[in-house]
Coordinates of C-alpha atoms (C1' of nucleotides) in Angstrom, one line a residue:
Chain A
M230 CA -0.4 0.1 0.0
I231 CA 1.6 3.4 -1.3
D232 CA 0.4 6.8 -1.6
I233 CA 0.4 8.3 -4.8
S234 CA 3.8 10.5 -4.2
E235 CA 5.8 7.1 -4.0
L236 CA 4.5 5.5 -6.5
S237 CA 5.0 8.5 -8.7
R238 CA 8.5 8.2 -7.2
K239 CA 9.0 4.7 -7.4
S240 CA 7.6 4.7 -11.2
G241 CA 9.3 7.6 -12.1
I242 CA 5.8 9.1 -13.8
P243 CA 4.2 12.8 -12.7
A244 CA 1.1 12.0 -10.1
S245 CA -1.3 14.1 -13.0
K246 CA -0.2 10.9 -15.4
L247 CA -1.2 8.4 -12.8
R248 CA -4.2 10.4 -12.1
Y249 CA -5.5 10.6 -15.8
Y250 CA -4.4 6.8 -15.9
E251 CA -6.9 6.4 -13.2
E252 CA -9.3 8.4 -14.3
V253 CA -9.6 6.8 -17.9
G254 CA -9.3 3.0 -16.0
L255 CA -6.0 1.6 -16.6
I256 CA -5.2 1.6 -13.3
R257 CA -6.9 1.8 -10.1
S258 CA -6.6 3.3 -6.2
V259 CA -7.7 0.9 -3.6
G260 CA -9.2 3.7 -1.5
R261 CA -8.3 7.5 -0.1
N262 CA -6.6 8.4 2.9
G263 CA -8.4 11.8 3.6
L264 CA -8.2 12.6 -0.3
R265 CA -4.9 10.6 -0.8
R266 CA -5.5 8.0 -3.5
V267 CA -4.1 4.9 -1.8
F268 CA -2.2 2.5 -3.8
E269 CA -1.4 -1.3 -3.7
T270 CA 2.3 -2.0 -5.1
D271 CA 1.6 -4.6 -7.7
V272 CA 0.6 -1.4 -9.8
L273 CA 3.5 -0.9 -10.2
T274 CA 3.8 -3.7 -12.1
R275 CA 0.7 -2.6 -14.1
L276 CA 2.3 0.3 -14.9
S277 CA 5.6 -1.2 -16.8
L278 CA 3.1 -3.0 -18.4
I279 CA 1.4 0.0 -20.1
A280 CA 5.2 1.5 -20.9
L281 CA 5.8 -1.8 -22.8
G282 CA 2.5 -1.5 -24.7
Q283 CA 2.7 1.8 -25.8
V284 CA 6.2 1.8 -27.2
A285 CA 4.5 -2.2 -28.8
G286 CA 2.2 0.5 -30.1
F287 CA -1.1 0.1 -28.7
S288 CA -3.3 2.5 -27.1
L289 CA -4.2 3.6 -23.8
T290 CA -7.8 2.8 -25.3
E291 CA -6.7 -1.2 -27.0
M292 CA -4.8 -1.4 -23.7
R293 CA -7.7 -1.1 -21.2
E294 CA -9.4 -3.2 -23.0
M295 CA -6.3 -6.0 -22.9
L296 CA -5.9 -5.3 -19.6
G297 CA -9.6 -5.1 -17.9
S298 CA -10.0 -4.2 -14.9
E299 CA -9.1 -7.9 -13.4
R300 CA -6.1 -8.2 -10.7
Q301 CA -3.8 -10.5 -12.7
P302 CA -3.8 -8.5 -16.0
E303 CA -4.5 -11.3 -18.0
I304 CA -3.0 -10.3 -22.0
D305 CA -5.2 -11.5 -24.7
R306 CA -2.7 -13.2 -27.5
D307 CA -4.7 -13.0 -30.5
M308 CA -4.3 -9.5 -30.1
V309 CA -0.5 -9.4 -28.9
S310 CA -0.4 -12.2 -32.2
T311 CA -1.9 -9.6 -34.2
K312 CA 0.1 -6.4 -32.6
A313 CA 3.7 -8.4 -33.3
D314 CA 2.5 -8.7 -37.0
L315 CA 2.1 -4.8 -37.6
L316 CA 5.5 -4.7 -36.3
D317 CA 7.1 -7.1 -38.4
R318 CA 5.4 -5.0 -41.2
R319 CA 6.7 -2.3 -39.8
I320 CA 10.4 -3.2 -38.9
K321 CA 10.5 -4.1 -42.5
E322 CA 9.0 -0.3 -43.7
L323 CA 11.7 1.2 -41.9
T324 CA 14.5 -0.8 -42.7
A325 CA 14.1 -0.7 -46.6
L326 CA 13.9 2.9 -44.9
R327 CA 16.7 3.3 -43.2
D328 CA 18.6 1.5 -46.4
G329 CA 17.2 4.2 -48.8
L330 CA 18.3 6.9 -46.6
R331 CA 21.9 5.6 -46.2
H332 CA 22.0 5.0 -49.8
V333 CA 20.9 8.6 -49.8
V334 CA 23.7 10.0 -48.2
T335 CA 26.3 8.2 -50.2
C336 CA 24.5 8.6 -53.8
E337 CA 26.5 10.3 -56.5
A338 CA 23.3 10.6 -58.9
P339 CA 23.0 14.3 -60.1
S340 CA 19.9 14.8 -58.1
H341 CA 18.2 12.7 -55.9
L342 CA 15.1 12.8 -57.6
E343 CA 16.9 10.2 -60.8
C344 CA 18.1 8.0 -58.4
P345 CA 16.3 4.7 -58.6
T346 CA 16.3 3.9 -55.2
F347 CA 15.4 7.1 -54.3
Q348 CA 12.4 6.2 -56.7
R349 CA 11.5 3.0 -55.1
L350 CA 11.5 4.2 -51.7
M351 CA 9.3 7.4 -52.8
R352 CA 7.0 4.7 -54.6
I353 CA 6.7 3.2 -50.4
A354 CA 5.9 6.3 -49.5
Q355 CA 2.9 6.5 -51.4
T356 CA 1.6 3.2 -51.1
R357 CA 1.3 4.2 -47.3
Q358 CA -0.2 7.4 -47.9
A359 CA -3.1 5.6 -50.2
M360 CA -3.9 2.5 -47.4
R361 CA -5.2 4.8 -44.3
G362 CA -7.5 2.9 -42.7
R363 CA -10.8 4.1 -41.6
E364 CA -11.8 2.7 -38.0
Q365 CA -14.6 4.1 -35.3
K366 CA -12.7 5.2 -32.6
K367 CA -14.9 5.4 -28.8
P368 CA -13.2 7.9 -26.8
L369 CA -11.8 7.4 -24.3
T370 CA -13.1 9.9 -21.9
G371 CA -16.1 12.1 -21.8
R372 CA -14.9 15.1 -21.7
K373 CA -14.9 16.9 -24.3
E374 CA -17.8 16.5 -26.2
G375 CA -18.0 16.8 -30.3
G376 CA -18.8 14.3 -33.3
A377 CA -17.0 14.7 -36.1
N378 CA -14.5 12.4 -37.4
R379 CA -11.2 11.8 -38.1
K380 CA -9.2 8.2 -38.6
A381 CA -6.2 7.3 -37.2
S382 CA -5.3 4.3 -37.8
L383 CA -2.9 1.4 -36.0
L384 CA -0.5 2.3 -38.8
D385 CA -0.1 6.0 -38.3
R386 CA 1.6 4.7 -34.4
I387 CA 3.3 1.7 -35.3
Chain B
M273 CA 0.8 24.6 -64.8
I274 CA -2.2 22.9 -62.7
D275 CA -4.4 24.3 -60.5
I276 CA -5.5 22.8 -56.8
S277 CA -7.6 20.6 -57.4
E278 CA -5.7 18.6 -60.2
L279 CA -3.0 18.6 -57.9
S280 CA -5.0 17.0 -55.7
R281 CA -6.3 14.6 -57.9
K282 CA -2.7 13.8 -59.3
S283 CA -1.1 13.9 -55.9
G284 CA -4.1 11.8 -53.7
I285 CA -3.8 14.6 -51.4
P286 CA -6.6 16.8 -50.6
A287 CA -6.9 20.1 -51.0
S288 CA -7.3 21.1 -48.0
K289 CA -3.9 19.7 -47.0
L290 CA -2.1 21.2 -49.8
R291 CA -3.1 24.8 -48.8
Y292 CA -1.8 24.0 -45.2
Y293 CA 1.2 22.7 -46.8
E294 CA 1.5 26.1 -48.3
E295 CA 0.2 27.5 -45.1
V296 CA 3.4 26.1 -43.5
G297 CA 5.8 26.3 -46.4
L298 CA 6.4 23.5 -47.2
I299 CA 5.4 24.1 -51.4
R300 CA 4.6 27.0 -52.6
S301 CA 2.4 28.3 -55.7
V302 CA 3.5 30.3 -58.9
G303 CA 0.4 32.1 -59.0
R304 CA -3.1 32.7 -59.1
N305 CA -6.2 32.5 -61.5
G306 CA -8.6 34.7 -60.1
L307 CA -8.4 33.6 -56.5
R308 CA -7.5 29.7 -57.6
R309 CA -4.0 28.5 -56.7
V310 CA -1.6 27.6 -59.6
F311 CA 1.1 25.4 -59.2
E312 CA 4.1 24.2 -60.9
T313 CA 3.8 20.2 -61.8
D314 CA 7.3 19.5 -60.1
V315 CA 5.4 20.1 -56.7
L316 CA 4.3 16.6 -57.1
T317 CA 7.6 14.9 -56.5
R318 CA 8.3 17.4 -53.7
L319 CA 5.0 16.2 -52.2
S320 CA 6.7 12.9 -52.9
L321 CA 9.2 13.6 -51.0
I322 CA 7.2 15.3 -47.8
A323 CA 5.2 12.2 -47.7
L324 CA 8.5 9.7 -47.9
G325 CA 10.0 12.0 -45.4
Q326 CA 6.7 11.7 -42.6
V327 CA 7.0 8.0 -42.9
A328 CA 11.1 8.0 -42.2
G329 CA 9.9 10.3 -39.2
F330 CA 10.5 13.9 -40.4
S331 CA 8.0 16.6 -39.2
L332 CA 6.7 18.7 -41.1
T333 CA 9.4 21.5 -39.3
E334 CA 12.4 19.5 -40.2
M335 CA 11.1 19.1 -43.8
R336 CA 10.4 22.7 -44.4
E337 CA 14.4 23.6 -42.9
M338 CA 15.7 20.7 -44.6
L339 CA 13.7 21.0 -48.4
G340 CA 14.5 24.6 -48.0
S341 CA 11.9 26.6 -50.3
E342 CA 14.6 26.0 -53.0
R343 CA 13.6 25.2 -56.5
Q344 CA 15.7 22.0 -56.4
P345 CA 15.1 21.1 -52.8
E346 CA 18.4 19.9 -51.8
I347 CA 19.2 17.3 -49.3
D348 CA 21.1 17.4 -46.3
R349 CA 23.1 14.7 -45.8
D350 CA 23.6 15.3 -42.3
M351 CA 20.2 15.6 -41.1
V352 CA 19.6 12.5 -43.2
S353 CA 22.7 10.7 -42.1
T354 CA 21.5 11.2 -38.0
K355 CA 17.7 10.3 -38.9
A356 CA 18.8 7.2 -40.7
D357 CA 20.8 6.2 -37.6
L358 CA 17.7 6.6 -35.2
L359 CA 15.6 4.7 -37.6
D360 CA 18.1 2.3 -36.9
R361 CA 18.2 2.2 -33.2
R362 CA 14.0 2.3 -33.4
I363 CA 14.6 -0.8 -36.0
K364 CA 16.2 -2.7 -33.4
E365 CA 14.1 -1.8 -30.4
L366 CA 11.1 -2.7 -32.3
T367 CA 13.0 -6.1 -33.2
A368 CA 13.2 -6.6 -29.4
L369 CA 10.0 -5.6 -28.8
R370 CA 8.6 -8.2 -32.0
D371 CA 10.1 -11.3 -30.6
G372 CA 9.0 -10.7 -27.0
L373 CA 5.6 -10.2 -28.1
R374 CA 5.9 -13.6 -30.1
H375 CA 7.4 -15.1 -27.1
V376 CA 4.9 -14.4 -24.8
V377 CA 2.0 -15.6 -27.1
T378 CA 3.5 -18.6 -27.0
C379 CA 4.8 -18.6 -23.8
E380 CA 3.6 -21.3 -21.2
A381 CA 5.6 -19.7 -17.8
P382 CA 2.5 -19.3 -15.0
S383 CA 2.2 -15.5 -15.5
H384 CA 3.9 -13.7 -18.2
L385 CA 5.4 -11.2 -14.9
E386 CA 7.7 -14.3 -14.1
C387 CA 8.6 -14.8 -17.4
P388 CA 12.1 -13.8 -17.9
T389 CA 11.7 -12.9 -21.5
F390 CA 9.2 -10.2 -20.9
Q391 CA 10.6 -9.0 -17.7
R392 CA 13.8 -7.9 -20.2
L393 CA 10.8 -6.3 -22.5
M394 CA 9.4 -4.7 -19.5
R395 CA 13.1 -3.0 -18.2
I396 CA 13.5 -1.4 -22.4
A397 CA 9.6 0.2 -21.9
Q398 CA 11.3 1.6 -18.1
T399 CA 14.6 2.6 -20.3
R400 CA 12.7 4.1 -23.0
Q401 CA 10.3 5.9 -20.5
A402 CA 13.3 7.3 -18.6
M403 CA 15.3 8.7 -21.2
R404 CA 12.9 11.3 -22.5
G405 CA 14.3 14.2 -24.4
R406 CA 14.2 18.0 -24.1
E407 CA 13.9 20.1 -26.6
Q408 CA 13.0 23.6 -27.8
K409 CA 10.2 23.6 -30.5
K410 CA 9.5 26.3 -32.7
P411 CA 6.0 26.5 -34.0
L412 CA 5.0 25.8 -37.1
T413 CA 2.3 28.8 -37.9
G414 CA 2.2 31.0 -34.9
R415 CA -1.6 30.0 -35.1
K416 CA -2.4 29.6 -32.3
E417 CA -0.3 31.2 -29.3
G418 CA 0.2 30.9 -25.7
G419 CA 3.8 28.8 -24.4
A420 CA 3.8 26.5 -22.2
N421 CA 6.2 23.6 -22.6
R422 CA 5.8 19.7 -24.2
K423 CA 9.0 18.3 -24.7
A424 CA 8.1 16.0 -27.5
S425 CA 11.2 14.7 -28.8
L426 CA 11.9 12.3 -32.0
L427 CA 12.3 9.6 -30.2
D428 CA 8.3 9.8 -29.8
R429 CA 7.8 9.4 -33.3
I430 CA 10.4 7.3 -35.0
Chain C
dA132 C1' -27.5 39.5 -66.6
dC133 C1' -27.2 35.7 -63.7
dT134 C1' -25.9 31.4 -61.8
dT135 C1' -23.4 28.2 -60.7
dG136 C1' -20.3 25.6 -59.0
dA137 C1' -15.5 25.1 -57.5
dC138 C1' -12.8 27.4 -55.2
dT139 C1' -10.6 31.3 -51.9
dT140 C1' -10.0 32.7 -46.2
dC141 C1' -10.3 32.2 -41.5
dA142 C1' -11.3 30.4 -37.1
dA143 C1' -12.4 26.7 -34.8
dG144 C1' -12.6 21.8 -33.9
dT145 C1' -10.3 17.2 -33.7
dC146 C1' -7.5 13.5 -31.6
dG147 C1' -4.8 11.1 -28.0
dA148 C1' -2.0 11.7 -24.2
dC149 C1' -1.1 14.4 -21.0
dT150 C1' -0.4 18.7 -18.0
dT151 C1' -0.9 23.3 -16.1
dG152 C1' -3.7 26.1 -12.6
dA153 C1' -6.7 27.8 -10.0
dA154 C1' -9.3 27.1 -5.7
dG155 C1' -10.6 23.5 -2.5
dT156 C1' -9.4 19.8 1.5
dA157 C1' -7.1 17.4 4.7
dA158 C1' -3.4 14.9 7.7
dT159 C1' 0.8 16.2 10.0
dA160 C1' 4.3 19.3 12.7
dG161 C1' 4.6 22.9 16.1
Chain D
dC175 C1' -5.1 25.7 17.2
dT176 C1' -3.3 26.8 13.5
dA177 C1' 0.1 26.5 9.6
dT178 C1' 2.7 23.7 6.3
dT179 C1' 2.3 20.9 3.1
dA180 C1' 1.5 17.6 -0.3
dC181 C1' -2.5 16.1 -2.1
dT182 C1' -7.1 17.0 -4.4
dT183 C1' -10.4 18.4 -8.3
dC184 C1' -12.1 20.2 -12.5
dA185 C1' -11.7 22.9 -16.4
dA186 C1' -8.6 24.3 -20.0
dG187 C1' -4.2 24.5 -22.5
dT188 C1' -0.8 21.9 -25.4
dC189 C1' 1.3 19.7 -29.5
dG190 C1' 1.3 18.4 -34.2
dA191 C1' -1.1 17.5 -38.7
dC192 C1' -4.5 18.0 -40.3
dT193 C1' -10.4 19.0 -41.5
dT194 C1' -14.7 21.4 -40.9
dG195 C1' -17.8 25.0 -41.7
dA196 C1' -19.1 28.9 -43.0
dA197 C1' -19.4 33.6 -45.6
dG198 C1' -16.6 35.4 -49.4
dT199 C1' -15.4 35.6 -54.4
dC200 C1' -14.7 34.5 -59.1
dA201 C1' -14.4 32.4 -63.7
dA202 C1' -17.1 30.3 -67.4
dG203 C1' -21.4 28.3 -68.8
dT204 C1' -26.3 29.8 -70.1

DNA sequence: ACTTGACTTCAAGTCGACTTGAAGTAATAG
DNA sequence: CTATTACTTCAAGTCGACTTGAAGTCAAGT
């Protein structure tokens, strides 16, 4: 049992962020001491899990769904698997990109625009541009109302 | 010489986005026909270049600096090189992550939290969390005033 | 001469993940 | 018994990259 400042200290996460995470249901406090939130120490693990998920490209919303509000966070294997595949594709793209960039640095074609490697790169970018996913997102909080659309997909993030 | 709707059609980029790009100085129109913007056809190349840059993790601000307002976009080799290195690091991270995720799917440790691979992963995430860059950003437009701080670094995007 | 349709500007909204600031409260130190 | 300090809430701001909407303008077609 620790309070928010200690959790903050131990996790390296600012208190505001912790409050935010609680607000959106990613973590929960087990009670209060006066006004002060009191957490169980195992939220530390959960926080690591969340940080990991973020690096892997999960959104907080996804993670809330995955981790559930369960005591023992049980991980959805299908979701993880899908994400791994997504990562894999992204890695391939980035690798092509990296090699392309490296090439650009050393390439001595009169102009990059005439260099075939560069042109292949540009085609990659175009392709990406073309396939923009259209999905419905449910808001994390209900704080700000309004209802238009922008359909950022997983592909944008990973 | 083409007008915006044709540029939009040919590039697959919505007109609003093209106007925005012009507003922030990424592309420029060579004149007007009435109110209508008129572009030179070679902005198409520039737009590909921009798309490419985005995939590579450049921000629009960076690209404005790199591409300059020059006719022949000359590319800054140092910047590209740096970006390639950044990409490289990111690729390594993502690879570790992907392998880790794959492992998680098949791992039969009683709980993921006890699995050493998983714990190594979590350490990666923690490390990332720890090193948050602090840099000054100049705003792209002067549209919305205000001056607090949030220091998203390149690392967040790539 | 007028309508139409495609453009124009400008301000404001959107999204996710937070941070910031003002105003309030409550456990502890003296 | 009051300060102090550390928390609390809630609304609003931030960032980048755009999109949306209202209101205006203009060239071309009838």
